[in-house]
PDB file of C-alpha atoms in Angstrom:
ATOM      1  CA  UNK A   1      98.209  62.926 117.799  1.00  0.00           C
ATOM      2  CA  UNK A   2     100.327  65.597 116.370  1.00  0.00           C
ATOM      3  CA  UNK A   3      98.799  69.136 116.615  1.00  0.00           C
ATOM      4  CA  UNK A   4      99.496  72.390 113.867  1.00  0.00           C
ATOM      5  CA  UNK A   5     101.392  74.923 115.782  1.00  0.00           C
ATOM      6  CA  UNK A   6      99.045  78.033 116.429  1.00  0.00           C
ATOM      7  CA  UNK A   7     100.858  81.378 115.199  1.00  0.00           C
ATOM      8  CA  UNK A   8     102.105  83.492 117.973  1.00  0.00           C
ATOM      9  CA  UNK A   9     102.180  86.937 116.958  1.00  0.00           C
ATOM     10  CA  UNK A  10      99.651  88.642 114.806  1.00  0.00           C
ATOM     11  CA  UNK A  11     101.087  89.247 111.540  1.00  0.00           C
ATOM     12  CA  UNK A  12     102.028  86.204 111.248  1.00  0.00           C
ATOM     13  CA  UNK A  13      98.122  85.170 111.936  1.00  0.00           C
ATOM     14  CA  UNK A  14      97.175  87.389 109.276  1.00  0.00           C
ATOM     15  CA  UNK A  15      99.011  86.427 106.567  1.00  0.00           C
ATOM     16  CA  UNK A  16      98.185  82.507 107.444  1.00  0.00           C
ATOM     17  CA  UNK A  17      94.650  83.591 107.429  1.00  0.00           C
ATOM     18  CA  UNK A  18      95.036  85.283 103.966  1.00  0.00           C
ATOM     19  CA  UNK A  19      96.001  82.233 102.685  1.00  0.00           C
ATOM     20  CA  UNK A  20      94.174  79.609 103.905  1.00  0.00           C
ATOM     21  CA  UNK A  21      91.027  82.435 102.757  1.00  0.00           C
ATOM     22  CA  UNK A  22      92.449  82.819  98.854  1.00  0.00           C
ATOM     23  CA  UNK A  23      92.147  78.677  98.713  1.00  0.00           C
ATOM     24  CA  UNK A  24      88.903  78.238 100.291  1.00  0.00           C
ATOM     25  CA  UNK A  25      87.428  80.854  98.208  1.00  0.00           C
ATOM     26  CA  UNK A  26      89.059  80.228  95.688  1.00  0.00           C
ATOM     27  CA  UNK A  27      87.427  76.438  95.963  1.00  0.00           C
ATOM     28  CA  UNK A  28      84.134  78.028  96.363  1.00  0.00           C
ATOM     29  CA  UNK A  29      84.990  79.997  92.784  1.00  0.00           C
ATOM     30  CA  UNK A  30      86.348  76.744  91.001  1.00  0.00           C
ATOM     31  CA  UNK A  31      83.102  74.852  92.278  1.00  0.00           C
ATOM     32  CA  UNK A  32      80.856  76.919  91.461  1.00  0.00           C
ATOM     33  CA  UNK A  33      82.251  77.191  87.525  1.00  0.00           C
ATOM     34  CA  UNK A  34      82.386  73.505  87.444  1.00  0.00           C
ATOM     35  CA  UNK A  35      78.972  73.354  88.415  1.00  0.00           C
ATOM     36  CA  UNK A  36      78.248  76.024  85.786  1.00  0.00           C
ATOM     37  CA  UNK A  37      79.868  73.434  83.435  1.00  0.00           C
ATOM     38  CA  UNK A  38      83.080  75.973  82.561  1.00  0.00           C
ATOM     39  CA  UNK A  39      85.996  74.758  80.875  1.00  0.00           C
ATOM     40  CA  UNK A  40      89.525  74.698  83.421  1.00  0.00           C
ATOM     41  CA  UNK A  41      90.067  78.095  81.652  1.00  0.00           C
ATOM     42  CA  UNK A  42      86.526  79.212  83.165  1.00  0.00           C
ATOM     43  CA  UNK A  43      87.200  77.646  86.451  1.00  0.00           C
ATOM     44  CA  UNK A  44      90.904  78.644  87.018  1.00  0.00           C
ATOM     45  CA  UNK A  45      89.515  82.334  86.452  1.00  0.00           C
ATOM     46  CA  UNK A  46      86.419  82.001  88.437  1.00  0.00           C
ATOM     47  CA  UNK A  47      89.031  80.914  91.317  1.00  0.00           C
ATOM     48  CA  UNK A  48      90.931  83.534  91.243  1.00  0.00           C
ATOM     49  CA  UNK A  49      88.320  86.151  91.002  1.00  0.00           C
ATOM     50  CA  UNK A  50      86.527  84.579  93.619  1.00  0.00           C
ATOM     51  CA  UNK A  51      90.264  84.247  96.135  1.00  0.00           C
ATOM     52  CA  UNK A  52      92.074  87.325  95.305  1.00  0.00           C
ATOM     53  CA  UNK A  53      89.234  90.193  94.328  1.00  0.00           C
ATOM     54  CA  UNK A  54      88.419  90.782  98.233  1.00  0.00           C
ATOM     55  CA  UNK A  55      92.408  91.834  98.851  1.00  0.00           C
ATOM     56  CA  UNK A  56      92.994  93.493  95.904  1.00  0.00           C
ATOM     57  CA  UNK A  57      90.233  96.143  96.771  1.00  0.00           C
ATOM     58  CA  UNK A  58      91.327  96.201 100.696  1.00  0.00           C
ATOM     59  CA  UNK A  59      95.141  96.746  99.788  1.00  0.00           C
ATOM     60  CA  UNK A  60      94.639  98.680  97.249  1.00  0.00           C
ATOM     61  CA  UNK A  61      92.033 101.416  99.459  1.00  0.00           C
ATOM     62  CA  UNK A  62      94.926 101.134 102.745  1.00  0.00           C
ATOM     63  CA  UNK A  63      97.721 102.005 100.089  1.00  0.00           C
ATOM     64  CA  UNK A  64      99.152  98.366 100.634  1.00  0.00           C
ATOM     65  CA  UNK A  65     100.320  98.610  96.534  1.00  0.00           C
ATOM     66  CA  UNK A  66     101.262  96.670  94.990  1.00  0.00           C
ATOM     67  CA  UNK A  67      98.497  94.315  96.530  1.00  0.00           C
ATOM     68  CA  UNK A  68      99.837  91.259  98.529  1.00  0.00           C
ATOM     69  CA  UNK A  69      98.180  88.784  95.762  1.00  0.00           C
ATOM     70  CA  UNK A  70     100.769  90.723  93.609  1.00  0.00           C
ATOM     71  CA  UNK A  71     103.937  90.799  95.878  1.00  0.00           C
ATOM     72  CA  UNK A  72     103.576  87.181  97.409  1.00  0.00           C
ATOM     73  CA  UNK A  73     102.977  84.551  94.939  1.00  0.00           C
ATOM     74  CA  UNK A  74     101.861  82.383  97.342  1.00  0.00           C
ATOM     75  CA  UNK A  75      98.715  83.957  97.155  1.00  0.00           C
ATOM     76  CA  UNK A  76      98.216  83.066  93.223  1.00  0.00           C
ATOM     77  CA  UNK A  77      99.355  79.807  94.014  1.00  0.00           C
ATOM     78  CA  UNK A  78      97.037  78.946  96.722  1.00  0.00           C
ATOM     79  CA  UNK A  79      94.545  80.889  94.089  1.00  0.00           C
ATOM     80  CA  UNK A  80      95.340  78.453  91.546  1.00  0.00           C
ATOM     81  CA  UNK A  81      95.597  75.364  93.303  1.00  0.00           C
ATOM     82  CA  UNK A  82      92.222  75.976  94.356  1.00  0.00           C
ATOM     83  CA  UNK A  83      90.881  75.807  90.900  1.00  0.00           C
ATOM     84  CA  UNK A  84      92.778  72.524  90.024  1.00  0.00           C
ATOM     85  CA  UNK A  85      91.447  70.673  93.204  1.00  0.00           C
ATOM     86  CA  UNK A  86      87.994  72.193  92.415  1.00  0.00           C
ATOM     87  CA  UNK A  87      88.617  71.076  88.341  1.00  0.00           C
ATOM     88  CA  UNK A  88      89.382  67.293  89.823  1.00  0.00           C
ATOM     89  CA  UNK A  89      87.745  66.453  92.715  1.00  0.00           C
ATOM     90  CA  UNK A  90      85.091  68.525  92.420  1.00  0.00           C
ATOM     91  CA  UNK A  91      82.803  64.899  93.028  1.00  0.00           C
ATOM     92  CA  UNK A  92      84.045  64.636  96.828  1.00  0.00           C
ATOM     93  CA  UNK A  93      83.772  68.395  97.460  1.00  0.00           C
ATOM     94  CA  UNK A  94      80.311  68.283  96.345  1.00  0.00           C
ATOM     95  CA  UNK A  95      79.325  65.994  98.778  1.00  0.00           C
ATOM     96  CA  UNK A  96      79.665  68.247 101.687  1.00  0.00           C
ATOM     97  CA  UNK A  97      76.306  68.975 100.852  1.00  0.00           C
ATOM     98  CA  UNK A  98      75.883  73.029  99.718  1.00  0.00           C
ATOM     99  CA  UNK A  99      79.038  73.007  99.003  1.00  0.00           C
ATOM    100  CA  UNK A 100      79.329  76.937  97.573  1.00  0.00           C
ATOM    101  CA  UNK A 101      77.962  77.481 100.917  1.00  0.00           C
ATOM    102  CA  UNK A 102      80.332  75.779 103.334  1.00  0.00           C
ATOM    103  CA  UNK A 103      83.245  77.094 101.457  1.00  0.00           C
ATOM    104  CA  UNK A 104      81.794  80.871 101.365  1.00  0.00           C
ATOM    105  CA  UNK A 105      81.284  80.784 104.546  1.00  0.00           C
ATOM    106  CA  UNK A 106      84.676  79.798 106.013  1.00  0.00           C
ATOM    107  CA  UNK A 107      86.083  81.954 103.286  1.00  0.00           C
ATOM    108  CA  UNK A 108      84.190  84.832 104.990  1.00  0.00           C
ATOM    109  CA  UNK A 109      85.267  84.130 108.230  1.00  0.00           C
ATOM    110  CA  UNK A 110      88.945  84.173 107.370  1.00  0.00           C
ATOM    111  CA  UNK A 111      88.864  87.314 105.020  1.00  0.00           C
ATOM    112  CA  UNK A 112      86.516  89.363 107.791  1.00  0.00           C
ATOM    113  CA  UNK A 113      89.156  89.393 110.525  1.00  0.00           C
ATOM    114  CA  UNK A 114      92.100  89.090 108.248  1.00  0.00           C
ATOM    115  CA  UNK A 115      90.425  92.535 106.606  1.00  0.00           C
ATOM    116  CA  UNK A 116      89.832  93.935 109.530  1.00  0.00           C
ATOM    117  CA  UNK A 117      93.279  93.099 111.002  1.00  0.00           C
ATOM    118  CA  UNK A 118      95.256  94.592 108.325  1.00  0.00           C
ATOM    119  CA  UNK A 119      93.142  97.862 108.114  1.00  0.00           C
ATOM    120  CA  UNK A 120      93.430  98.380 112.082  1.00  0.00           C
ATOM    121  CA  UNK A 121      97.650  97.334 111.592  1.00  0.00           C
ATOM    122  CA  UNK A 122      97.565 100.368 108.981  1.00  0.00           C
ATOM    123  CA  UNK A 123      96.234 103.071 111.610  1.00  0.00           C
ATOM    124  CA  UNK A 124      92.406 102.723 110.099  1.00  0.00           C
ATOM    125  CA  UNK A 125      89.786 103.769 113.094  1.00  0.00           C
ATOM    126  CA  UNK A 126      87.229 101.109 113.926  1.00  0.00           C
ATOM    127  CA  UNK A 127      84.372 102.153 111.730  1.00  0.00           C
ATOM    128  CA  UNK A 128      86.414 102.297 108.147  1.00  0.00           C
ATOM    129  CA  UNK A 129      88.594  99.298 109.504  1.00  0.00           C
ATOM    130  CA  UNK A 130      85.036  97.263 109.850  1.00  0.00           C
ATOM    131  CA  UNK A 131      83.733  98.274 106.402  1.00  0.00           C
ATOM    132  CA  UNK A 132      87.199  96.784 105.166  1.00  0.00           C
ATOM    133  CA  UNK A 133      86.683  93.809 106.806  1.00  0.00           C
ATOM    134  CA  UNK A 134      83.092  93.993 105.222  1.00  0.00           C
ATOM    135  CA  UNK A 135      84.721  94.975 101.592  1.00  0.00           C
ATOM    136  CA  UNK A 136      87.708  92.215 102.104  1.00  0.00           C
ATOM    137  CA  UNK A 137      85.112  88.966 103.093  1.00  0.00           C
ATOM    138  CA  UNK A 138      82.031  89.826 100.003  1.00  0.00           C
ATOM    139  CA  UNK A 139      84.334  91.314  97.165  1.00  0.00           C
ATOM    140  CA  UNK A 140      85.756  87.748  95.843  1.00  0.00           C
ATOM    141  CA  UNK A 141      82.171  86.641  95.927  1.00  0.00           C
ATOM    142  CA  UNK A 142      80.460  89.496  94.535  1.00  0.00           C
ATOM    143  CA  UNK A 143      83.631  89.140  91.293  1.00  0.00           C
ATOM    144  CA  UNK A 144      82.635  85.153  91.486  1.00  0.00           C
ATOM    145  CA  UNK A 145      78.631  85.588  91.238  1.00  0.00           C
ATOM    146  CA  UNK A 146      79.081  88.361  88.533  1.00  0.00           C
ATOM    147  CA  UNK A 147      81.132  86.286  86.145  1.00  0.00           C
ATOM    148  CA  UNK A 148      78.300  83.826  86.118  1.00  0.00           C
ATOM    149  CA  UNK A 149      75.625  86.377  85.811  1.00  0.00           C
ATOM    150  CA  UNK A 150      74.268  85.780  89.078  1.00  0.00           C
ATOM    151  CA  UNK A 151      72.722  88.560  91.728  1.00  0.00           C
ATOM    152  CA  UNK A 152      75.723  88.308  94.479  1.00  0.00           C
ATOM    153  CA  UNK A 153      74.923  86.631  97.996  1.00  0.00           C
ATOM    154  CA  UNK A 154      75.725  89.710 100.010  1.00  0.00           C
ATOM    155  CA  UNK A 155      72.262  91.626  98.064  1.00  0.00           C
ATOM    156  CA  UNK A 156      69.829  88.802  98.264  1.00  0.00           C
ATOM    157  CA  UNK A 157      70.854  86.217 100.421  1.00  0.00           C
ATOM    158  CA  UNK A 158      70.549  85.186 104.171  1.00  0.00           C
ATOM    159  CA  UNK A 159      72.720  87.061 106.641  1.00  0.00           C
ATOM    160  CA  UNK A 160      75.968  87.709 104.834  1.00  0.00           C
ATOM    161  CA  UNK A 161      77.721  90.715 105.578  1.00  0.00           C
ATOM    162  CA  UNK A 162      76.305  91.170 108.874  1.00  0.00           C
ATOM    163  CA  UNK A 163      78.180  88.036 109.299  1.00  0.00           C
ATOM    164  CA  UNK A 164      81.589  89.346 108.363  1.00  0.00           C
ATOM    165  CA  UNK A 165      80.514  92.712 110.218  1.00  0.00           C
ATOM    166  CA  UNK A 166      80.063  90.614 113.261  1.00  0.00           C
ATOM    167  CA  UNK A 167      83.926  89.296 113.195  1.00  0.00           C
ATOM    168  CA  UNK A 168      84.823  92.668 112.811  1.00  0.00           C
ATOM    169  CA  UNK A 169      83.253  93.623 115.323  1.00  0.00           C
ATOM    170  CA  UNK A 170      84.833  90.291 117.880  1.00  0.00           C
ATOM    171  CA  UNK A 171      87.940  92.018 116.559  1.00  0.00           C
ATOM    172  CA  UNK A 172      88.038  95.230 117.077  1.00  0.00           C
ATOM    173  CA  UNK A 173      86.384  94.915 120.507  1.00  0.00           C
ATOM    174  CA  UNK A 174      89.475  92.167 121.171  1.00  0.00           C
ATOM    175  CA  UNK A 175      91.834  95.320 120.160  1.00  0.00           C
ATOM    176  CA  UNK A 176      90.130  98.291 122.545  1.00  0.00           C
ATOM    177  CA  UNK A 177      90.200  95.524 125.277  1.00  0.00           C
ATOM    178  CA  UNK A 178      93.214  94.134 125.027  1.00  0.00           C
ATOM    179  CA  UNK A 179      92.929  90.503 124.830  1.00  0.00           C
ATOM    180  CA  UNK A 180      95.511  88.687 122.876  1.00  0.00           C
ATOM    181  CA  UNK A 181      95.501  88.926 119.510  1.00  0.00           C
ATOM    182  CA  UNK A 182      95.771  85.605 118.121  1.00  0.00           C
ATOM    183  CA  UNK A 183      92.528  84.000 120.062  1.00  0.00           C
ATOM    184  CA  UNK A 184      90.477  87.047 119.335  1.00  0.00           C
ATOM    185  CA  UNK A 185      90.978  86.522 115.272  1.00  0.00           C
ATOM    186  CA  UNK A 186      89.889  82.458 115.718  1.00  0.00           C
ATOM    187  CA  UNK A 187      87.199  83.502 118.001  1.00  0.00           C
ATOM    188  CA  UNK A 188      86.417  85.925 114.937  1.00  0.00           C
ATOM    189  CA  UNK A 189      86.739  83.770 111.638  1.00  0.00           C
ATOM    190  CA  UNK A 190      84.611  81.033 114.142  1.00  0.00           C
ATOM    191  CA  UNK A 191      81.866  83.394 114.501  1.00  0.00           C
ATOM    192  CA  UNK A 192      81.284  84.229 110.803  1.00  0.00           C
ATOM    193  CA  UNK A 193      81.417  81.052 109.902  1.00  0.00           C
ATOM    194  CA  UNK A 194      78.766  79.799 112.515  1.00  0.00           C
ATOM    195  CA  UNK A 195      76.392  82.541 111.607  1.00  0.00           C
ATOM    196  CA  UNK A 196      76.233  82.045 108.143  1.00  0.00           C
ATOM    197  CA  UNK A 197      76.207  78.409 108.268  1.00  0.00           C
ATOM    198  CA  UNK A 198      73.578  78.960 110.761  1.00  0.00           C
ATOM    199  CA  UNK A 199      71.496  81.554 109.108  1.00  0.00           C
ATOM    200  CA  UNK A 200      71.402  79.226 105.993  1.00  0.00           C
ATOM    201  CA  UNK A 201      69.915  76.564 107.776  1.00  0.00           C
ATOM    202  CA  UNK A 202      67.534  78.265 109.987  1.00  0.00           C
ATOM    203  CA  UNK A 203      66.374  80.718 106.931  1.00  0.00           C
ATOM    204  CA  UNK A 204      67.473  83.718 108.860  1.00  0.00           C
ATOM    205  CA  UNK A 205      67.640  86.912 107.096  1.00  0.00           C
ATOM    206  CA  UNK A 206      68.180  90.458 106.976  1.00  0.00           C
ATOM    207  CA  UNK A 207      65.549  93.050 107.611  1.00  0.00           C
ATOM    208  CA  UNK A 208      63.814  93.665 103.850  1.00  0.00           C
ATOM    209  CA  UNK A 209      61.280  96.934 103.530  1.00  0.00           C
ATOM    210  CA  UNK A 210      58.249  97.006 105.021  1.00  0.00           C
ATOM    211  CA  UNK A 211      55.251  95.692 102.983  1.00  0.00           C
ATOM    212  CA  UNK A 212      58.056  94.111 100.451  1.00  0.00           C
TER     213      UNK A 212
END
């Protein structure tokens, strides 16, 4: 059975991880408008929102300008595409069963420790590198939730950004202890996903005020 080659250096893990993030979220974006019963106009923009909002912000704090949605248009591509297949076949996608969810989450995954990757690459310390990571993996979403006029995931929801705080955190400790790279980011973008998938289904959350 033929396997996909695993990148062997980082950048090159990064920007594959970019990618592969901008579709997924930008399937969770086009879903959620269909669902919301937008036109293709509504769901092409929800997609992008949703794919390219959480890189825009990250490049555009590191000085990475123009942004890499911008400079690659691979990245609007993958954006768009995303919104067609969501447009189409959004009948098969929905039966994943919380769809939004599944896609949000692996989205998460990938933009946390590609976020956190690229911020460390640009001579970031750990703390501001995590809050990128943080910034990279709920900005799409927050963009995608707003446009519908819903409260965003990462302010009411079960664990969320702790989530992506959690791949930066396999990150950055993969970094100070010098493990390879490439592992360390799966291990990562694994992790997130788990724990949200996890915390949706068990009806973990974070801690609220006392007496609240």
């Amino acid at each position: 059975m033929p396997t996909i080659p695993m990148p062997n250096d980082l950048s090159t893990l990064l920007m594959v991880m970019d990618l592969i993030g901008v579709f997924v979220f930008g399937l969770s974006g086009g879903t959620l408008a269909v669902r919301k019963r937008l036109d293709i106009f509504g769901v092409l923009v929800l997609s992008l929102a949703a794919a390219l909002a959480g890189g825009v912000f990250r490049d555009l704090l590191i000085g990475a300008v123009p942004p890499a949605s911008l400079r690659d248009e691979r990245y609007l591509l993958a954006a768009l595409a995303a919104g067609f297949v969501a447009f189409f076949f959004h009948r098969p996608i929905n039966r994943l069963g919380k769809p939004v969810m599944v896609l949000d989450a692996a989205g998460l995954g990938l933009f946390a420790v590609a976020g956190c990757g690229k911020a460390l690459a640009f001579g970031l310390a750990p703390l501001p590198a995590a809050l990128l990571a943080v910034l990279t993996a709920c900005g799409g979403g927050v963009m995608r939730d707003l446009l519908v006029a819903e409260v965003p995931r990462v302010l009411c929801e079960e664990i969320y950004a702790m989530a992506a705080l959690l791949g930066a955190i396999i990150v950055i400790a993969g970094q100070h202890l010098g493990l390879p790279p490439v592992p360390v980011a799966v291990a990562g973008a694994t992790a997130v996903f788990v724990l949200r998938v996890v915390s949706v289904l068990r009806g973990w959350s974070a801690p609220r005020a006392p007496g609240t």
